[in-house]
């Protein structure tokens, strides 16, 4: 049996990207930036630097702090410009050959690219390229970008990149590095975040603002959906090469994925999570003695919930910080163990109490089951579970690792059945409109949703060509004309 959440070799990655242009210690600063983005991917990381004449590439499995902080590794990354990537890909993802950034010597010169998001027609385009003779060394959708750039008939490097990206659908926030330029791009819907920063005149690109904070850089602005910024010695040029579309930023970034101290798309993530908790309390507020968060992801929502419901907030569950995110464990059996390793009940707080547990989401239900059992064993008399997002019913194909639909608890059970399954006295999820209200939208605009909320609604804002098996990419005419 295949243990991969998607049951295949395709990559569904969670990632963080970082880039810095013309600054001493570029690789060391990139290491720090990636360290701040570690929550976006813990499996492997890579940095490509450029020293004015040559590119240098280092890619390693493991955490940034265990690999790139080594002096010898940093010494192999000289130069004043660098881009980096940290990633978590599902098992079967092919090991180091799939670790980014990808680098290739093209006819136009060296080019490195690091990408956050998932391209939903990458396999289809890849098959097309392979038929025309391209040889792929990985199964990563990011390599497809390199091949499209390599084979583009456009003249200038930026035009080649635009040409490549207009053939792709799905989510991409990427940073690229050539010998003269650093580029940052967001897909037309702006599904994944990307920000522009500045460190004493040196431009920076990063997935989240927390990566700017760690090196004392200033936040300049978000890269706009559909925008490409081209950074060179001549300054920063902004172009909008794609057909304009209504933006659909990923709402799950606010629920879980982004770091709470980051500001994404003009909103502070921590504040949104607290507002989510407040909305949740307004929607559903059982009689209880205290509010307990499932650490760490449930904490800001639980604070908001407790404030709104005027109930005491207590850390009734303590987390061991030396264990990675539960989800990151590659097999189901280890995932079960992971939960036990990670959390412990704070018995004194729970004994004899009616407890409202707050978590951000239920995916497979494994975490909730274990946590509820633990809280009951610690003497809680009632356990009410409140979830700070709507039921996760559909897989994400845009760069958040969710399992295939069949493994999502909410795709096969009603809320009542889920309550039985995790053995709580009551269970309630935030409504989709409640979630939108927390982001200061009046409600979800059904005709034109303001966010990508596909994991909750199944409403995917792009075609999913690879999933559908439909080869409907436009013909690659620039590859020589054959259809
Ligand atoms: P589960 O045990 O499968 O229901 O996992 C639910 C827990 O995983 C929640 O407490 C979330 O904090 C966390 N979670 C939700 N989505 C993700 C994700 N894409 N990657 C890692 N962890 C996640």
Coordinates of N, CA, C and O in Angstrom, one line a residue, residues 237-391:
X237 N 11.6 46.8 -11.4 CA 10.6 47.0 -12.4 C 9.4 46.1 -12.1 O 9.6 44.9 -11.8
X238 N 8.2 46.6 -12.3 CA 7.0 45.8 -12.0 C 6.3 45.7 -13.3 O 6.0 46.6 -14.0
X239 N 5.9 44.4 -13.7 CA 5.1 44.2 -14.9 C 4.0 43.2 -14.5 O 4.1 42.5 -13.6
X240 N 2.9 43.3 -15.3 CA 1.7 42.5 -15.1 C 1.5 41.7 -16.4 O 0.7 42.1 -17.3
X241 N 2.2 40.6 -16.6 CA 2.2 40.0 -17.9 C 1.1 39.0 -18.2 O 0.9 38.6 -19.3
X242 N 0.3 38.7 -17.1 CA -0.8 37.8 -17.3 C -2.1 38.5 -17.6 O -2.3 39.6 -17.1
X243 N -3.1 37.8 -18.1 CA -4.4 38.3 -18.2 C -5.0 38.5 -16.8 O -4.9 37.6 -16.0
X244 N -5.5 39.7 -16.6 CA -6.0 40.0 -15.2 C -7.1 39.1 -14.8 O -8.0 38.8 -15.6
X245 N -7.1 38.7 -13.6 CA -8.1 37.9 -13.0 C -8.5 38.4 -11.6 O -7.6 39.0 -11.0
X246 N -9.6 38.1 -11.1 CA -9.9 38.4 -9.8 C -9.1 37.6 -8.8 O -9.0 36.4 -8.9
X247 N -8.4 38.2 -7.8 CA -7.5 37.5 -6.9 C -8.3 36.5 -6.0 O -9.4 36.8 -5.7
X248 N -7.6 35.5 -5.7 CA -8.2 34.4 -4.8 C -7.1 33.9 -3.9 O -6.7 32.8 -4.0
X249 N -6.7 34.8 -2.9 CA -5.7 34.3 -2.0 C -6.2 33.2 -1.1 O -7.4 33.1 -0.8
X250 N -5.3 32.3 -0.8 CA -5.7 31.1 0.0 C -6.1 31.4 1.4 O -5.3 32.0 2.2
X251 N -7.3 31.2 1.8 CA -7.8 31.5 3.1 C -7.3 30.6 4.2 O -7.2 31.0 5.3
X252 N -6.8 29.5 3.8 CA -6.2 28.5 4.7 C -4.9 29.1 5.3 O -4.4 28.7 6.4
X253 N -4.2 30.0 4.6 CA -3.0 30.6 5.1 C -3.4 31.3 6.4 O -2.6 31.3 7.3
X254 N -4.5 31.9 6.4 CA -5.0 32.6 7.7 C -5.4 31.6 8.8 O -5.1 31.9 9.9
X255 N -6.0 30.5 8.3 CA -6.5 29.6 9.3 C -5.3 28.8 10.0 O -5.3 28.7 11.2
X256 N -4.3 28.4 9.2 CA -3.3 27.5 9.7 C -1.9 27.8 9.2 O -0.9 27.7 10.0
X257 N -1.8 28.0 7.9 CA -0.5 27.8 7.3 C 0.6 28.9 7.6 O 1.7 28.6 8.0
X258 N 0.2 30.1 7.5 CA 1.1 31.2 7.7 C 1.5 31.4 9.2 O 0.7 30.9 10.1
X259 N 2.6 32.0 9.5 CA 3.0 32.2 10.9 C 2.2 33.3 11.5 O 1.9 34.3 10.8
X260 N 1.7 33.2 12.7 CA 0.8 34.2 13.3 C 1.4 35.6 13.3 O 0.7 36.6 13.3
X261 N 2.8 35.7 13.4 CA 3.4 37.1 13.4 C 3.6 37.7 12.0 O 4.1 38.8 11.9
X262 N 3.1 37.0 11.0 CA 3.3 37.5 9.7 C 2.1 38.4 9.3 O 1.0 38.1 9.8
X263 N 2.3 39.3 8.4 CA 1.2 40.1 7.9 C 1.1 39.7 6.4 O 2.1 39.9 5.7
X264 N 0.0 39.1 6.0 CA -0.1 38.7 4.6 C -1.3 39.3 4.0 O -2.4 39.4 4.6
X265 N -1.1 39.9 2.8 CA -2.2 40.6 2.1 C -2.8 41.6 3.0 O -4.1 41.8 3.0
X266 N -2.0 42.3 3.7 CA -2.5 43.5 4.5 C -3.1 43.1 5.8 O -3.6 44.0 6.6
X267 N -3.1 41.8 6.2 CA -3.8 41.4 7.4 C -2.8 40.7 8.3 O -2.1 39.7 7.8
X268 N -2.8 41.0 9.6 CA -2.0 40.3 10.5 C -2.6 39.0 10.8 O -3.8 38.9 11.2
X269 N -1.8 37.9 10.7 CA -2.4 36.5 10.8 C -2.9 36.3 12.2 O -4.0 35.7 12.4
X270 N -2.2 36.7 13.2 CA -2.6 36.5 14.6 C -4.0 37.2 14.9 O -4.9 36.6 15.5
X271 N -4.1 38.4 14.4 CA -5.4 39.1 14.6 C -6.5 38.4 13.9 O -7.6 38.3 14.5
X272 N -6.3 37.9 12.7 CA -7.4 37.2 12.0 C -7.8 36.0 12.8 O -8.9 35.7 13.0
X273 N -6.8 35.3 13.3 CA -7.1 34.0 14.0 C -7.9 34.3 15.3 O -8.8 33.6 15.6
X274 N -7.6 35.4 16.0 CA -8.3 35.8 17.1 C -9.8 36.1 16.7 O -10.7 35.7 17.4
X275 N -9.9 36.8 15.6 CA -11.3 37.2 15.2 C -12.0 35.9 14.8 O -13.2 35.8 15.0
X276 N -11.3 35.0 14.2 CA -11.9 33.7 13.8 C -12.5 33.0 15.1 O -13.6 32.6 15.1
X277 N -11.7 33.1 16.2 CA -12.2 32.5 17.5 C -13.4 33.2 18.0 O -14.3 32.6 18.5
X278 N -13.4 34.6 17.8 CA -14.6 35.4 18.2 C -15.8 35.0 17.5 O -16.9 34.8 18.0
X279 N -15.7 34.8 16.1 CA -16.8 34.4 15.3 C -17.3 33.1 15.7 O -18.5 32.8 15.8
X280 N -16.4 32.2 16.0 CA -16.7 30.8 16.4 C -17.5 30.8 17.7 O -18.6 30.1 17.8
X281 N -17.1 31.6 18.6 CA -17.9 31.7 19.9 C -19.3 32.3 19.7 O -20.2 31.8 20.3
X282 N -19.4 33.3 18.8 CA -20.7 33.8 18.5 C -21.6 32.8 17.9 O -22.8 32.8 18.1
X283 N -21.0 31.9 17.0 CA -21.8 31.0 16.3 C -22.2 29.8 17.2 O -23.3 29.2 17.0
X284 N -21.4 29.4 18.2 CA -21.6 28.2 18.9 C -20.9 28.2 20.2 O -19.7 28.2 20.3
X285 N -21.7 28.3 21.3 CA -21.1 28.5 22.6 C -21.8 27.7 23.7 O -22.8 28.1 24.3
X286 N -21.3 26.4 23.9 CA -21.9 25.5 24.9 C -21.6 26.0 26.3 O -20.6 26.7 26.5
X287 N -22.4 25.6 27.2 CA -22.1 25.8 28.7 C -20.8 25.1 29.0 O -20.6 23.9 28.7
X288 N -19.8 25.8 29.6 CA -18.6 25.2 29.9 C -17.8 26.0 30.9 O -18.2 27.1 31.3
X289 N -16.7 25.4 31.5 CA -16.0 26.1 32.5 C -14.7 26.8 32.0 O -14.3 27.8 32.5
X290 N -14.2 26.3 30.9 CA -12.9 26.9 30.4 C -12.7 26.6 28.9 O -13.2 25.6 28.4
X291 N -11.9 27.4 28.3 CA -11.5 27.2 26.9 C -10.0 26.8 26.9 O -9.2 27.4 27.5
X292 N -9.8 25.7 26.2 CA -8.4 25.1 26.1 C -8.0 25.0 24.6 O -8.7 24.4 23.8
X293 N -6.9 25.6 24.2 CA -6.4 25.5 22.9 C -5.7 24.2 22.6 O -5.1 23.6 23.5
X294 N -5.8 23.6 21.4 CA -4.9 22.6 21.0 C -3.6 23.3 20.5 O -3.7 24.0 19.5
X295 N -2.5 23.1 21.2 CA -1.4 23.9 20.8 C -0.7 23.3 19.6 O -0.7 22.1 19.4
X296 N 0.0 24.2 18.8 CA 0.0 25.6 18.9 C -1.0 26.3 18.0 O -1.4 27.4 18.2
X297 N -1.4 25.5 17.0 CA -2.2 26.1 16.0 C -3.6 26.6 16.5 O -4.2 27.5 15.9
X298 N -4.1 26.0 17.6 CA -5.4 26.5 18.1 C -5.3 27.7 19.0 O -6.4 28.2 19.4
X299 N -4.1 28.1 19.4 CA -4.0 29.1 20.4 C -4.7 30.5 20.1 O -5.5 30.9 20.9
X300 N -4.3 31.1 19.0 CA -4.9 32.5 18.8 C -6.4 32.4 18.7 O -7.1 33.2 19.3
X301 N -7.0 31.4 18.0 CA -8.5 31.2 17.9 C -9.1 31.0 19.3 O -10.1 31.6 19.6
X302 N -8.4 30.2 20.1 CA -8.9 30.0 21.5 C -8.9 31.2 22.3 O -9.8 31.5 23.1
X303 N -7.9 32.1 22.1 CA -7.9 33.4 22.9 C -9.1 34.2 22.5 O -9.8 34.7 23.3
X304 N -9.3 34.3 21.2 CA -10.5 35.0 20.6 C -11.8 34.4 21.1 O -12.7 35.2 21.5
X305 N -11.8 33.1 21.2 CA -13.1 32.4 21.6 C -13.3 32.8 23.1 O -14.4 33.1 23.5
X306 N -12.3 32.7 23.9 CA -12.4 32.9 25.4 C -12.8 34.3 25.6 O -13.7 34.6 26.5
X307 N -12.2 35.3 24.9 CA -12.5 36.7 25.1 C -14.0 36.9 24.8 O -14.7 37.6 25.5
X308 N -14.4 36.4 23.7 CA -15.8 36.6 23.2 C -16.8 35.9 24.2 O -17.9 36.5 24.4
X309 N -16.5 34.8 24.7 CA -17.5 34.0 25.5 C -17.3 34.3 27.0 O -18.0 33.8 27.8
X310 N -16.3 35.2 27.3 CA -16.1 35.5 28.8 C -15.8 34.3 29.6 O -16.2 34.2 30.7
X311 N -15.1 33.3 29.0 CA -14.7 32.1 29.8 C -13.2 32.2 30.0 O -12.4 32.8 29.3
X312 N -12.7 31.5 31.1 CA -11.3 31.5 31.4 C -10.5 30.7 30.2 O -11.1 29.8 29.7
X313 N -9.4 31.2 29.9 CA -8.5 30.5 28.9 C -7.4 29.9 29.7 O -6.7 30.5 30.5
X314 N -7.2 28.6 29.5 CA -6.2 27.9 30.2 C -5.4 27.0 29.3 O -6.0 26.4 28.4
X315 N -4.1 26.8 29.5 CA -3.3 25.9 28.8 C -3.5 24.5 29.4 O -2.7 24.1 30.2
X316 N -4.6 23.8 29.0 CA -4.9 22.5 29.5 C -4.1 21.4 28.8 O -4.2 20.2 29.2
X317 N -3.4 21.8 27.7 CA -2.6 20.8 27.0 C -1.3 21.5 26.8 O -1.2 22.6 26.3
X318 N -0.2 20.8 27.1 CA 1.1 21.4 26.9 C 1.8 20.6 25.8 O 1.7 19.4 25.7
X319 N 2.5 21.4 25.0 CA 3.1 20.8 23.8 C 4.6 20.7 24.0 O 5.3 21.6 24.5
X320 N 5.2 19.6 23.6 CA 6.6 19.5 23.5 C 7.1 20.1 22.3 O 6.8 19.6 21.2
X321 N 7.9 21.1 22.4 CA 8.4 21.9 21.2 C 9.4 21.2 20.4 O 9.9 21.7 19.3
X322 N 9.9 20.1 20.8 CA 11.0 19.4 20.1 C 10.5 18.3 19.2 O 11.3 17.6 18.7
X323 N 9.2 18.3 18.9 CA 8.6 17.4 18.0 C 8.0 18.2 16.8 O 7.3 19.2 17.1
X324 N 8.3 17.8 15.6 CA 7.8 18.6 14.5 C 6.2 18.5 14.3 O 5.6 17.8 15.1
X325 N 5.7 19.2 13.4 CA 4.3 19.2 13.2 C 3.8 17.7 13.0 O 4.4 17.0 12.2
X326 N 2.7 17.4 13.6 CA 2.2 16.0 13.5 C 2.1 15.5 12.1 O 2.4 14.4 11.8
X327 N 1.6 16.4 11.3 CA 1.3 16.0 9.9 C 2.5 15.6 9.1 O 2.4 14.8 8.2
X328 N 3.6 16.0 9.6 CA 4.8 15.8 8.8 C 5.3 14.4 8.9 O 6.1 13.9 8.2
X329 N 4.8 13.6 9.9 CA 5.2 12.2 10.0 C 4.8 11.4 8.7 O 3.6 11.5 8.3
X330 N 5.7 10.7 8.1 CA 5.4 10.1 6.8 C 4.4 9.0 6.8 O 3.8 8.7 5.8
X331 N 4.2 8.2 7.9 CA 3.3 7.1 7.8 C 2.2 7.3 8.8 O 2.4 8.0 9.8
X332 N 1.1 6.6 8.6 CA 0.0 6.7 9.5 C 0.3 6.3 10.9 O 0.0 6.9 11.9
X333 N 1.1 5.2 11.0 CA 1.4 4.7 12.4 C 2.3 5.6 13.1 O 2.1 5.9 14.3
X334 N 3.3 6.3 12.4 CA 4.1 7.2 13.1 C 3.3 8.5 13.5 O 3.5 9.1 14.5
X335 N 2.4 8.8 12.6 CA 1.5 10.0 12.8 C 0.8 9.8 14.2 O 0.7 10.7 15.0
X336 N 0.3 8.6 14.4 CA -0.4 8.3 15.7 C 0.6 8.5 16.8 O 0.3 9.2 17.8
X337 N 1.8 8.0 16.7 CA 2.8 8.1 17.7 C 3.1 9.6 18.0 O 3.3 10.0 19.1
X338 N 3.2 10.3 16.8 CA 3.6 11.7 16.9 C 2.7 12.5 17.8 O 3.2 13.4 18.6
X339 N 1.4 12.2 17.7 CA 0.5 13.0 18.6 C 0.8 12.8 20.1 O 0.8 13.7 20.9
X340 N 1.1 11.5 20.4 CA 1.4 11.2 21.8 C 2.7 11.9 22.2 O 2.8 12.3 23.3
X341 N 3.6 11.9 21.3 CA 4.9 12.5 21.6 C 4.8 14.0 21.9 O 5.5 14.6 22.6
X342 N 3.8 14.6 21.2 CA 3.8 16.0 21.1 C 3.0 16.7 22.2 O 3.3 17.8 22.6
X343 N 1.9 16.1 22.6 CA 1.0 16.8 23.6 C 0.9 16.0 24.9 O 0.9 14.8 24.9
X344 N 0.7 16.8 26.0 CA 0.4 16.1 27.2 C -0.6 16.9 28.0 O -0.7 18.2 27.9
X345 N -1.6 16.3 28.6 CA -2.6 17.0 29.4 C -2.1 17.6 30.6 O -1.2 17.0 31.3
X346 N -2.5 18.8 30.9 CA -2.2 19.5 32.1 C -3.3 19.2 33.1 O -4.2 20.0 33.3
X347 N -3.2 18.1 33.8 CA -4.3 17.5 34.6 C -4.9 18.5 35.6 O -6.1 18.6 35.7
X348 N -4.1 19.3 36.3 CA -4.6 20.2 37.3 C -5.7 21.2 36.7 O -6.6 21.6 37.4
X349 N -5.5 21.5 35.5 CA -6.4 22.5 34.8 C -7.7 21.8 34.3 O -8.7 22.5 34.2
X350 N -7.6 20.5 34.1 CA -8.7 19.9 33.4 C -9.7 19.1 34.3 O -10.9 18.9 34.0
X351 N -9.2 18.6 35.5 CA -9.9 17.8 36.4 C -11.2 18.4 36.8 O -11.3 19.5 37.2
X352 N -12.3 17.6 36.6 CA -13.7 18.1 37.0 C -14.2 19.2 36.2 O -15.3 19.8 36.6
X353 N -13.6 19.6 35.1 CA -14.1 20.7 34.3 C -14.8 20.3 33.0 O -14.5 19.3 32.4
X354 N -15.7 21.3 32.6 CA -16.4 21.1 31.3 C -15.5 22.0 30.4 O -15.4 23.2 30.5
X355 N -14.9 21.3 29.4 CA -13.9 22.0 28.6 C -14.3 22.2 27.2 O -14.9 21.3 26.5
X356 N -14.0 23.4 26.7 CA -14.2 23.7 25.2 C -12.8 23.6 24.6 O -11.9 24.4 24.9
X357 N -12.6 22.6 23.8 CA -11.3 22.5 23.1 C -11.4 23.3 21.8 O -12.3 23.1 21.0
X358 N -10.4 24.1 21.5 CA -10.4 24.8 20.2 C -9.2 24.4 19.4 O -8.0 24.5 19.8
X359 N -9.4 23.9 18.1 CA -8.3 23.7 17.2 C -8.6 24.3 15.9 O -9.8 24.7 15.6
X360 N -7.6 24.5 15.0 CA -7.8 25.2 13.8 C -8.6 24.4 12.7 O -9.4 24.9 12.0
X361 N -8.3 23.1 12.7 CA -8.9 22.3 11.6 C -8.9 20.8 12.0 O -8.1 20.4 12.9
X362 N -9.8 20.1 11.4 CA -9.7 18.6 11.5 C -9.5 18.1 10.1 O -10.2 18.4 9.2
X363 N -8.4 17.3 10.0 CA -8.1 16.8 8.6 C -8.5 15.3 8.6 O -9.5 15.0 8.1
X364 N -7.6 14.5 9.2 CA -8.0 13.1 9.2 C -8.8 12.7 10.5 O -9.4 11.7 10.6
X365 N -8.6 13.6 11.5 CA -9.3 13.3 12.8 C -8.4 12.7 13.8 O -8.8 12.5 14.9
X366 N -7.2 12.3 13.4 CA -6.3 11.6 14.3 C -5.9 12.4 15.5 O -6.0 11.9 16.6
X367 N -5.6 13.7 15.2 CA -5.1 14.5 16.3 C -6.3 14.7 17.3 O -6.1 14.5 18.5
X368 N -7.5 15.0 16.8 CA -8.6 15.3 17.7 C -8.9 14.1 18.6 O -9.1 14.2 19.8
X369 N -8.9 12.9 17.9 CA -9.2 11.7 18.7 C -8.3 11.5 19.9 O -8.8 11.3 21.0
X370 N -7.0 11.6 19.6 CA -6.0 11.4 20.7 C -6.2 12.5 21.8 O -6.1 12.2 23.0
X371 N -6.3 13.8 21.3 CA -6.4 14.9 22.3 C -7.6 14.7 23.2 O -7.5 14.9 24.4
X372 N -8.7 14.4 22.6 CA -10.0 14.3 23.4 C -9.8 13.1 24.4 O -10.2 13.3 25.6
X373 N -9.3 12.0 24.0 CA -9.1 10.9 24.9 C -8.2 11.4 26.1 O -8.4 11.1 27.2
X374 N -7.1 12.1 25.7 CA -6.2 12.6 26.7 C -6.8 13.5 27.7 O -6.6 13.4 28.9
X375 N -7.7 14.4 27.2 CA -8.4 15.4 28.1 C -9.4 14.7 29.0 O -9.5 15.0 30.2
X376 N -10.1 13.7 28.5 CA -11.0 12.9 29.3 C -10.2 12.1 30.4 O -10.6 12.1 31.5
X377 N -9.1 11.5 30.0 CA -8.3 10.7 30.9 C -7.8 11.6 32.0 O -7.5 11.2 33.2
X378 N -7.7 12.9 31.7 CA -7.1 13.8 32.7 C -8.3 14.3 33.7 O -8.0 15.2 34.5
X379 N -9.5 13.8 33.4 CA -10.6 14.1 34.4 C -11.6 15.2 33.9 O -12.5 15.6 34.7
X380 N -11.5 15.6 32.7 CA -12.6 16.6 32.2 C -13.9 15.9 32.2 O -14.0 14.7 31.9
X381 N -15.0 16.6 32.7 CA -16.3 15.9 32.8 C -17.0 16.0 31.4 O -17.9 15.2 31.1
X382 N -16.8 17.1 30.7 CA -17.4 17.2 29.3 C -16.3 17.8 28.4 O -15.5 18.6 28.8
X383 N -16.4 17.3 27.2 CA -15.4 17.9 26.2 C -16.2 18.3 25.0 O -16.9 17.5 24.3
X384 N -16.1 19.6 24.7 CA -16.8 20.2 23.5 C -15.7 20.7 22.6 O -14.8 21.4 23.0
X385 N -15.8 20.2 21.3 CA -14.7 20.6 20.4 C -15.3 21.7 19.5 O -16.4 21.5 18.9
X386 N -14.5 22.8 19.3 CA -14.9 23.8 18.4 C -13.7 24.0 17.4 O -12.6 24.2 17.9
X387 N -14.1 24.1 16.1 CA -13.0 24.1 15.1 C -13.1 25.4 14.4 O -14.1 25.9 13.9
X388 N -11.9 26.1 14.3 CA -11.8 27.4 13.8 C -11.8 27.5 12.3 O -11.1 28.4 11.7
X389 N -12.5 26.6 11.6 CA -12.6 26.7 10.1 C -13.8 25.8 9.8 O -14.2 24.9 10.6
X390 N -14.3 25.9 8.6 CA -15.3 24.9 8.2 C -14.7 23.5 8.0 O -13.5 23.4 7.9
X391 N -15.6 22.5 7.9 CA -15.0 21.2 7.7 C -14.1 21.1 6.4 O -14.5 21.6 5.4

